[in-house]
Amino acid sequence: MNVTAHMEAVYAEVRRRNPGEEEFHQAAAEVLDSLATAMERHPEYVETGILERLCEPERQLLFRVPWVDDQGAVRVNRGFRVEFNSALGPYKGGLRFHPSVNLGIVKFLGFEQIFKNALTGMAIGGGKGGADFDPKGRSDAEIMRFCQSFMTELYRHLGEHTDVPAGDIGVGAREIGFLFGQYKRITNRYESGVLTGKPVGWGGSHVRTEATGYGAVYFAEEMLATRGQDFDGRRVVVSGSGNVAVYAAEKAQALGGSVVACSDSSGYLVDEDGIDLDLLKDVKEVRRARISAYAEAKPTARFSARGTVYDVPCDIALPCATQNELGLDDAVALVKHGVLAVAEGANMPCTPEAVKVFREAGVLFGPGKAANAGGVATSALEMQQNASRDSWTFEQTESRLAAVMRGVHAECRATAEAYGGNAEDYVLGANVAGFLWVARAMTAQGVI
């Protein structure tokens, strides 16, 4: 058996069947590049076509979303849901509302989600969805009408034992509320577990808002500990200023780090006194303003519309904005400034070229499917609470989240050592560990 030829054939078929979907091609290549040793040790996965089946979603949904704006004009957007793999449990993954959303991006995110969810050790499969709708600048009434139209089509494909969406970029508690309300209205069922990311007052989980950012920092903390290091006194740069970035900064500060920079699509902010989280939350979560408003309110801060946040020297970088935001030049700059660790809070924010630079320089690098698994892990904890009609305290839930992230780190490290001989190769460890969880389940369930 020529494993290399087999995997090259699988990737060639991915490209042929999914033309123009560059992000999906990138995600598939990133996983396949790590699996040669695993496939050699498990030839049964070649014989049963595991890779071919993994790379083809179980179901792809594409639908029209018509709605009426506040001026009475009819608008039309496109909705997506890719139910990628249910070998380990119901499809689980967020909904993204952003103009950039297309089928290739949703498939890239859904493919990543399969392995990320597997790494949590919880009974959840992988999926992703969204729409090319931009909630920025829209009124609450417009967003409600869009969400209701979106759910009117999607509801028939959902269920707590079938597919459980959550939020993502552009989908927060407000949107989840509108989506859940329409699902409840159409189905005549109060099925709490059908959507996660709900407010605590009606079925949500404590720590869900903080989970992805907290989890990325927990993972980085575990990586640093293997070298006898920690966050205390370290300079930290966080990209983005949304939900993930804000709470990554919060946890990094709680562990003694000095978070000196963050960003949004308009530019980046540097505050050598340390980011004032109360002010940042007011700017981004209350006023929904551009990050330059922070600099206007705080004399010690400066805003730049040129360059990137990665131009700021730091010991620890937490890219928490969006995919492919950290490129080759950014990685070179970070290494030049002596960065110790990079943990992806967003989904694949580092390009393949950037990841190569980090790995060759010996920088501790936590890939998104491991480092940002805290969000979906806490979603699964929310599903548990919904199923038992229970509600855990913040402390209970955060303790569970921390334990999950320690487990993810330990499994990645052990798998990297076993399959690559280098415990610090977290990319290989995460890919192989996630793959083995799913492959074992798929094999046991037959060719379906």
Coordinates of C-alpha atoms in Angstrom, one line a residue:
M1 CA 0.0 0.0 0.0
N2 CA 1.4 3.4 -1.0
V3 CA -0.1 5.7 1.6
T4 CA 1.4 8.8 0.1
A5 CA -0.1 8.1 -3.3
H6 CA -3.5 7.3 -1.6
M7 CA -3.5 10.6 0.2
E8 CA -2.5 12.6 -2.8
A9 CA -5.3 11.0 -4.7
V10 CA -7.8 11.9 -2.0
Y11 CA -6.6 15.6 -2.0
A12 CA -6.8 15.7 -5.8
E13 CA -10.4 14.5 -5.7
V14 CA -11.2 17.1 -3.0
R15 CA -10.0 19.8 -5.4
R16 CA -11.7 18.4 -8.4
R17 CA -15.1 18.0 -6.6
N18 CA -15.0 21.4 -4.9
P19 CA -13.6 23.8 -7.5
G20 CA -12.9 27.4 -6.3
E21 CA -13.3 26.5 -2.6
E22 CA -9.7 27.5 -1.6
E23 CA -10.4 27.7 2.1
F24 CA -11.8 24.2 2.1
H25 CA -8.8 23.0 0.1
Q26 CA -6.5 24.6 2.7
A27 CA -8.3 22.9 5.6
A28 CA -8.2 19.5 3.9
A29 CA -4.5 19.8 3.0
E30 CA -3.6 20.9 6.6
V31 CA -5.2 17.7 8.0
L32 CA -4.1 15.3 5.3
D33 CA -0.5 16.5 5.6
S34 CA -0.4 15.1 9.2
L35 CA -1.9 11.7 8.7
A36 CA 0.7 9.7 6.8
T37 CA 1.9 7.8 9.9
A38 CA -1.6 7.2 11.2
M39 CA -2.7 5.7 7.8
E40 CA 0.4 3.5 7.7
R41 CA -0.4 2.1 11.1
H42 CA -4.1 1.7 10.3
P43 CA -4.3 0.3 6.8
E44 CA -7.9 -0.6 7.5
Y45 CA -8.8 3.1 7.2
V46 CA -7.5 3.0 3.6
E47 CA -9.5 -0.1 2.8
T48 CA -12.8 1.4 4.2
G49 CA -12.4 4.8 2.5
I50 CA -12.3 6.8 5.7
L51 CA -10.5 9.8 4.2
E52 CA -12.7 9.9 1.1
R53 CA -15.8 9.8 3.4
L54 CA -14.4 12.3 5.8
C55 CA -13.8 14.9 3.1
E56 CA -17.3 14.7 1.7
P57 CA -20.0 16.2 3.9
E58 CA -23.0 14.0 4.8
R59 CA -25.3 16.8 3.8
Q60 CA -24.9 20.3 2.3
L61 CA -27.8 22.8 2.5
L62 CA -28.0 25.9 0.4
F63 CA -31.1 28.1 0.6
R64 CA -32.6 31.5 -0.2
V65 CA -33.3 33.9 2.7
P66 CA -35.7 36.7 1.7
W67 CA -36.5 39.5 4.2
V68 CA -37.8 43.0 4.3
D69 CA -35.7 45.9 5.5
D70 CA -37.0 48.9 7.5
Q71 CA -37.7 50.9 4.3
G72 CA -39.9 48.1 3.0
A73 CA -37.5 46.9 0.4
V74 CA -37.2 43.2 -0.2
R75 CA -33.7 41.8 0.3
V76 CA -32.4 38.3 -0.6
N77 CA -29.4 36.6 1.1
R78 CA -28.1 33.1 0.8
G79 CA -28.1 30.6 3.8
F80 CA -25.9 27.6 4.3
R81 CA -25.6 24.6 6.6
V82 CA -23.0 21.9 6.1
E83 CA -23.7 18.8 8.2
F84 CA -20.3 17.3 7.8
N85 CA -19.9 14.3 10.1
S86 CA -22.1 12.7 12.7
A87 CA -20.0 9.7 13.7
L88 CA -19.5 10.9 17.2
G89 CA -22.8 12.7 17.8
P90 CA -25.2 15.3 16.4
Y91 CA -23.8 17.9 14.1
K92 CA -22.4 20.7 16.2
G93 CA -21.0 24.0 15.0
G94 CA -21.8 27.7 14.8
L95 CA -23.6 30.0 12.4
R96 CA -21.7 32.9 10.9
F97 CA -23.5 36.0 9.5
H98 CA -20.9 37.9 7.4
P99 CA -20.7 39.2 3.8
S100 CA -17.7 36.9 3.1
V101 CA -19.7 33.7 3.9
N102 CA -19.8 31.2 1.0
L103 CA -20.0 27.5 0.6
G104 CA -16.2 27.0 0.6
I105 CA -15.7 28.9 3.8
V106 CA -18.6 27.0 5.5
K107 CA -17.0 23.7 4.4
F108 CA -13.6 24.8 5.6
L109 CA -15.0 25.7 9.1
G110 CA -17.2 22.5 9.2
F111 CA -14.2 20.3 8.3
E112 CA -12.2 21.8 11.1
Q113 CA -15.1 21.4 13.4
I114 CA -15.1 17.6 13.0
F115 CA -11.7 17.3 14.6
K116 CA -12.1 20.1 17.1
N117 CA -15.2 18.5 18.5
A118 CA -13.6 15.1 18.6
L119 CA -10.7 16.4 20.6
T120 CA -13.1 17.6 23.4
G121 CA -13.9 13.9 24.1
M122 CA -17.6 14.8 24.0
A123 CA -20.4 13.2 21.9
I124 CA -20.7 15.8 19.2
G125 CA -20.2 15.6 15.5
G126 CA -19.1 18.4 13.1
G127 CA -21.0 21.0 11.2
K128 CA -21.1 24.7 10.3
G129 CA -23.5 27.2 8.7
G130 CA -24.3 30.8 8.2
A131 CA -25.4 33.4 5.7
D132 CA -23.8 36.2 3.6
F133 CA -25.9 38.7 5.6
D134 CA -24.2 41.6 7.3
P135 CA -25.7 42.5 10.7
K136 CA -23.6 45.7 11.0
G137 CA -25.6 48.8 10.6
R138 CA -28.9 46.9 10.7
S139 CA -31.6 47.6 13.2
D140 CA -32.8 45.0 15.7
A141 CA -36.0 44.7 13.8
E142 CA -34.2 44.0 10.5
I143 CA -32.0 41.4 12.2
M144 CA -35.1 39.8 13.8
R145 CA -36.8 39.5 10.4
F146 CA -33.7 38.1 8.8
C147 CA -33.2 35.5 11.6
Q148 CA -36.9 34.5 11.4
S149 CA -36.6 34.0 7.6
F150 CA -33.3 32.1 8.0
M151 CA -34.8 29.7 10.6
T152 CA -38.0 29.2 8.6
E153 CA -36.0 27.1 6.2
L154 CA -33.3 25.7 8.5
Y155 CA -35.6 24.5 11.3
R156 CA -36.5 21.3 9.5
H157 CA -32.9 20.1 9.5
L158 CA -32.3 20.8 13.2
G159 CA -32.9 19.0 16.5
E160 CA -31.1 18.3 19.7
H161 CA -30.3 14.7 18.5
T162 CA -29.7 15.8 14.9
D163 CA -28.0 19.2 14.5
V164 CA -27.3 21.8 17.1
P165 CA -26.0 25.2 15.9
A166 CA -24.4 27.9 18.0
G167 CA -23.1 31.4 17.3
D168 CA -20.1 32.6 15.5
I169 CA -19.0 35.9 13.8
G170 CA -22.1 38.1 13.6
V171 CA -24.3 35.7 15.6
G172 CA -24.4 36.5 19.3
A173 CA -27.0 36.3 22.1
R174 CA -29.4 38.6 20.2
E175 CA -29.4 36.5 17.0
I176 CA -29.6 33.3 18.9
G177 CA -32.7 34.6 20.7
F178 CA -34.4 35.5 17.5
L179 CA -33.5 32.1 15.9
F180 CA -34.7 30.2 18.9
G181 CA -37.9 32.1 19.1
Q182 CA -38.7 31.3 15.5
Y183 CA -37.8 27.6 16.0
K184 CA -40.1 27.4 19.0
R185 CA -42.9 29.1 17.1
I186 CA -42.7 26.8 14.1
T187 CA -42.2 23.5 15.9
N188 CA -44.4 24.2 19.0
R189 CA -41.7 22.7 21.1
Y190 CA -39.4 24.3 23.8
E191 CA -36.4 22.3 22.7
S192 CA -33.7 24.1 24.7
G193 CA -30.9 21.9 23.4
V194 CA -31.5 22.7 19.7
L195 CA -29.3 25.9 19.9
T196 CA -26.5 26.8 22.2
G197 CA -25.1 30.2 23.2
K198 CA -28.4 31.2 24.8
P199 CA -28.5 33.7 27.6
V200 CA -28.3 32.2 31.1
G201 CA -31.8 33.3 31.9
W202 CA -33.5 30.9 29.5
G203 CA -31.4 27.8 29.1
G204 CA -27.9 29.1 28.5
S205 CA -24.7 28.1 30.3
H206 CA -22.5 30.2 32.4
V207 CA -19.0 30.7 30.8
R208 CA -20.3 30.2 27.3
T209 CA -19.6 33.8 26.4
E210 CA -16.1 33.6 27.8
A211 CA -15.4 30.0 26.8
T212 CA -13.5 30.3 23.5
G213 CA -11.2 33.1 24.7
Y214 CA -10.7 31.5 28.1
G215 CA -10.0 28.1 26.5
A216 CA -7.3 29.5 24.1
V217 CA -5.5 31.0 27.1
Y218 CA -5.8 27.7 29.1
F219 CA -4.3 25.9 26.2
A220 CA -1.5 28.4 25.9
E221 CA -0.9 28.2 29.6
E222 CA -0.5 24.4 29.3
M223 CA 1.9 24.7 26.4
L224 CA 4.1 27.2 28.3
A225 CA 4.1 25.0 31.4
T226 CA 5.9 22.3 29.5
R227 CA 8.8 24.7 29.3
G228 CA 8.5 25.9 32.9
Q229 CA 7.0 29.2 31.7
D230 CA 3.7 31.0 32.3
F231 CA 1.8 34.2 31.5
D232 CA 3.0 36.2 34.6
G233 CA 4.7 39.4 33.4
R234 CA 4.5 38.5 29.7
R235 CA 3.6 40.9 27.0
V236 CA 0.5 39.6 25.2
V237 CA -1.0 40.7 21.8
V238 CA -4.6 39.7 20.9
S239 CA -5.9 40.2 17.4
G240 CA -9.6 41.1 17.1
S241 CA -11.8 42.8 19.7
G242 CA -14.9 40.6 19.5
N243 CA -16.1 38.1 21.9
V244 CA -13.2 35.7 21.6
A245 CA -10.5 38.4 21.8
V246 CA -12.1 40.3 24.7
Y247 CA -12.3 37.2 26.9
A248 CA -8.9 35.9 25.9
A249 CA -7.5 39.2 27.0
E250 CA -9.4 39.0 30.3
K251 CA -8.1 35.5 31.1
A252 CA -4.5 36.4 30.1
Q253 CA -4.6 39.4 32.4
A254 CA -6.0 37.3 35.2
L255 CA -3.0 35.0 34.8
G256 CA -0.6 37.9 35.2
G257 CA -0.1 38.8 31.5
S258 CA 0.1 42.4 30.2
V259 CA -2.2 42.6 27.2
V260 CA -0.9 45.6 25.3
A261 CA -2.6 45.4 21.9
C262 CA -5.8 44.3 20.1
S263 CA -7.5 45.2 16.8
D264 CA -10.5 45.3 14.6
S265 CA -11.0 45.6 10.8
S266 CA -10.2 49.3 10.9
G267 CA -6.7 48.9 12.5
Y268 CA -5.1 48.1 15.8
L269 CA -4.7 49.6 19.2
V270 CA -1.7 49.7 21.5
D271 CA -1.9 50.6 25.2
E272 CA 1.4 50.1 27.0
D273 CA -0.4 50.5 30.3
G274 CA -2.4 47.3 29.5
I275 CA -5.8 47.2 27.8
D276 CA -8.6 48.5 29.9
L277 CA -11.1 45.7 29.5
D278 CA -14.0 47.7 30.9
L279 CA -13.4 50.4 28.3
L280 CA -12.9 47.9 25.5
K281 CA -16.2 46.1 26.4
D282 CA -18.0 49.5 26.5
V283 CA -16.6 50.4 23.1
K284 CA -17.2 47.1 21.3
E285 CA -20.1 45.5 23.2
V286 CA -22.2 48.5 24.3
R287 CA -21.5 51.3 21.8
R288 CA -20.5 48.8 19.0
A289 CA -18.0 51.4 17.8
R290 CA -14.7 51.1 16.0
I291 CA -11.6 50.4 18.2
S292 CA -10.3 53.9 17.5
A293 CA -12.9 55.1 20.0
Y294 CA -10.8 53.4 22.8
A295 CA -7.8 55.6 21.9
E296 CA -10.0 58.7 21.8
A297 CA -11.1 57.9 25.4
K298 CA -7.7 56.9 26.8
P299 CA -4.7 59.2 26.4
T300 CA -2.2 56.4 27.0
A301 CA -3.4 54.5 23.9
R302 CA -2.6 54.9 20.3
F303 CA -4.5 53.7 17.2
S304 CA -3.0 52.8 13.9
A305 CA -4.8 52.2 10.7
R306 CA -1.6 51.0 9.0
G307 CA 0.3 47.7 9.5
T308 CA -1.0 44.9 11.7
V309 CA -1.3 44.2 15.4
Y310 CA 1.5 41.7 14.9
D311 CA 4.0 44.6 14.4
V312 CA 3.8 45.0 18.2
P313 CA 6.5 43.1 20.1
C314 CA 5.1 40.4 22.4
D315 CA 5.9 37.2 24.2
I316 CA 2.5 35.6 23.5
A317 CA 0.3 36.1 20.5
L318 CA -3.4 35.1 20.5
P319 CA -4.9 35.5 17.0
C320 CA -8.6 35.7 17.7
A321 CA -10.1 37.5 14.7
T322 CA -10.7 35.4 11.6
Q323 CA -9.2 32.9 9.2
N324 CA -5.9 33.6 7.4
E325 CA -5.3 36.9 9.3
L326 CA -1.7 36.1 10.3
G327 CA 0.5 35.7 7.3
L328 CA 4.1 35.0 6.5
D329 CA 5.4 38.5 7.1
D330 CA 3.5 38.7 10.4
A331 CA 5.0 35.4 11.6
V332 CA 8.5 36.5 10.6
A333 CA 8.0 39.8 12.6
L334 CA 6.7 37.9 15.7
V335 CA 9.7 35.5 15.6
K336 CA 12.1 38.4 15.2
H337 CA 10.6 40.0 18.3
G338 CA 11.1 36.7 20.3
V339 CA 7.5 35.4 20.6
L340 CA 7.4 32.3 22.8
A341 CA 3.9 31.0 22.1
V342 CA 1.0 31.4 19.6
A343 CA -2.4 30.0 20.3
E344 CA -5.2 30.3 17.8
G345 CA -8.4 31.6 19.3
A346 CA -10.0 32.0 15.9
N347 CA -10.5 29.2 13.3
M348 CA -7.3 28.8 11.4
P349 CA -6.2 32.4 11.6
C350 CA -2.6 31.6 10.7
T351 CA -1.8 30.8 7.0
P352 CA 0.2 27.6 6.2
E353 CA 3.2 29.7 5.5
A354 CA 3.0 31.4 9.0
V355 CA 2.6 28.1 10.7
K356 CA 5.7 26.7 9.0
V357 CA 7.7 29.7 10.3
F358 CA 6.5 29.1 13.9
R359 CA 7.2 25.4 13.8
E360 CA 10.7 25.8 12.3
A361 CA 11.6 28.5 14.8
G362 CA 10.5 26.3 17.7
V363 CA 7.7 28.6 18.8
L364 CA 5.0 26.8 20.8
F365 CA 2.0 26.8 18.4
G366 CA -1.5 25.8 19.4
P367 CA -3.7 25.2 16.3
G368 CA -7.3 26.3 16.4
K369 CA -8.9 22.9 16.4
A370 CA -7.2 22.4 19.8
A371 CA -6.7 25.8 21.2
N372 CA -10.1 27.2 20.5
A373 CA -12.1 24.0 21.4
G374 CA -13.3 25.7 24.6
G375 CA -16.2 27.3 22.9
V376 CA -17.7 24.1 21.5
A377 CA -16.8 22.2 24.7
T378 CA -18.9 24.6 26.7
S379 CA -21.7 24.4 24.1
A380 CA -21.7 20.6 24.8
L381 CA -21.9 21.4 28.5
E382 CA -24.9 23.6 27.8
M383 CA -26.5 20.7 26.0
Q384 CA -25.9 18.5 29.1
Q385 CA -27.6 21.1 31.3
N386 CA -30.5 21.5 28.9
A387 CA -31.0 17.7 28.7
S388 CA -31.1 17.4 32.5
R389 CA -33.1 20.7 33.0
D390 CA -30.2 21.8 35.2
S391 CA -28.1 25.0 35.6
W392 CA -24.5 24.9 36.9
T393 CA -22.7 27.8 38.6
F394 CA -20.0 29.8 36.8
E395 CA -17.4 28.2 39.0
Q396 CA -18.6 24.6 38.2
T397 CA -18.7 25.3 34.5
E398 CA -15.3 27.0 34.3
S399 CA -13.8 24.2 36.2
R400 CA -15.2 21.7 33.6
L401 CA -13.9 23.9 30.8
A402 CA -10.4 24.1 32.3
A403 CA -10.4 20.3 32.7
V404 CA -11.5 19.8 29.1
M405 CA -8.7 22.1 27.8
R406 CA -6.1 20.3 29.9
G407 CA -7.3 17.0 28.4
V408 CA -7.2 18.4 24.9
H409 CA -3.6 19.6 25.5
A410 CA -2.5 16.3 27.0
E411 CA -4.0 14.2 24.2
C412 CA -2.4 16.4 21.5
R413 CA 1.0 16.2 23.2
A414 CA 0.8 12.4 23.7
T415 CA -0.4 11.8 20.1
A416 CA 2.3 14.0 18.7
E417 CA 4.9 12.0 20.5
A418 CA 3.5 8.7 19.5
Y419 CA 3.0 9.5 15.9
G420 CA 5.7 12.0 15.1
G421 CA 8.3 11.7 17.9
N422 CA 7.9 15.3 18.9
A423 CA 5.6 16.1 21.7
E424 CA 5.6 19.9 20.8
D425 CA 4.2 19.3 17.3
Y426 CA 0.7 20.2 18.3
V427 CA -0.5 20.5 14.7
L428 CA 0.3 16.8 14.1
G429 CA -1.0 15.9 17.5
A430 CA -4.3 17.6 17.1
N431 CA -4.9 16.4 13.6
V432 CA -4.1 12.7 14.3
A433 CA -5.9 12.6 17.7
G434 CA -9.1 14.1 16.2
F435 CA -8.9 11.9 13.2
L436 CA -8.5 8.7 15.2
W437 CA -11.5 9.5 17.4
V438 CA -13.7 9.9 14.3
A439 CA -12.1 7.1 12.2
R440 CA -12.8 4.5 14.9
A441 CA -16.4 5.5 15.2
M442 CA -16.9 5.6 11.4
T443 CA -15.3 2.1 11.1
A444 CA -17.6 0.7 13.8
Q445 CA -20.7 2.1 12.2
G446 CA -20.1 0.6 8.8
V447 CA -19.9 2.2 5.3
I448 CA -22.6 4.9 5.6

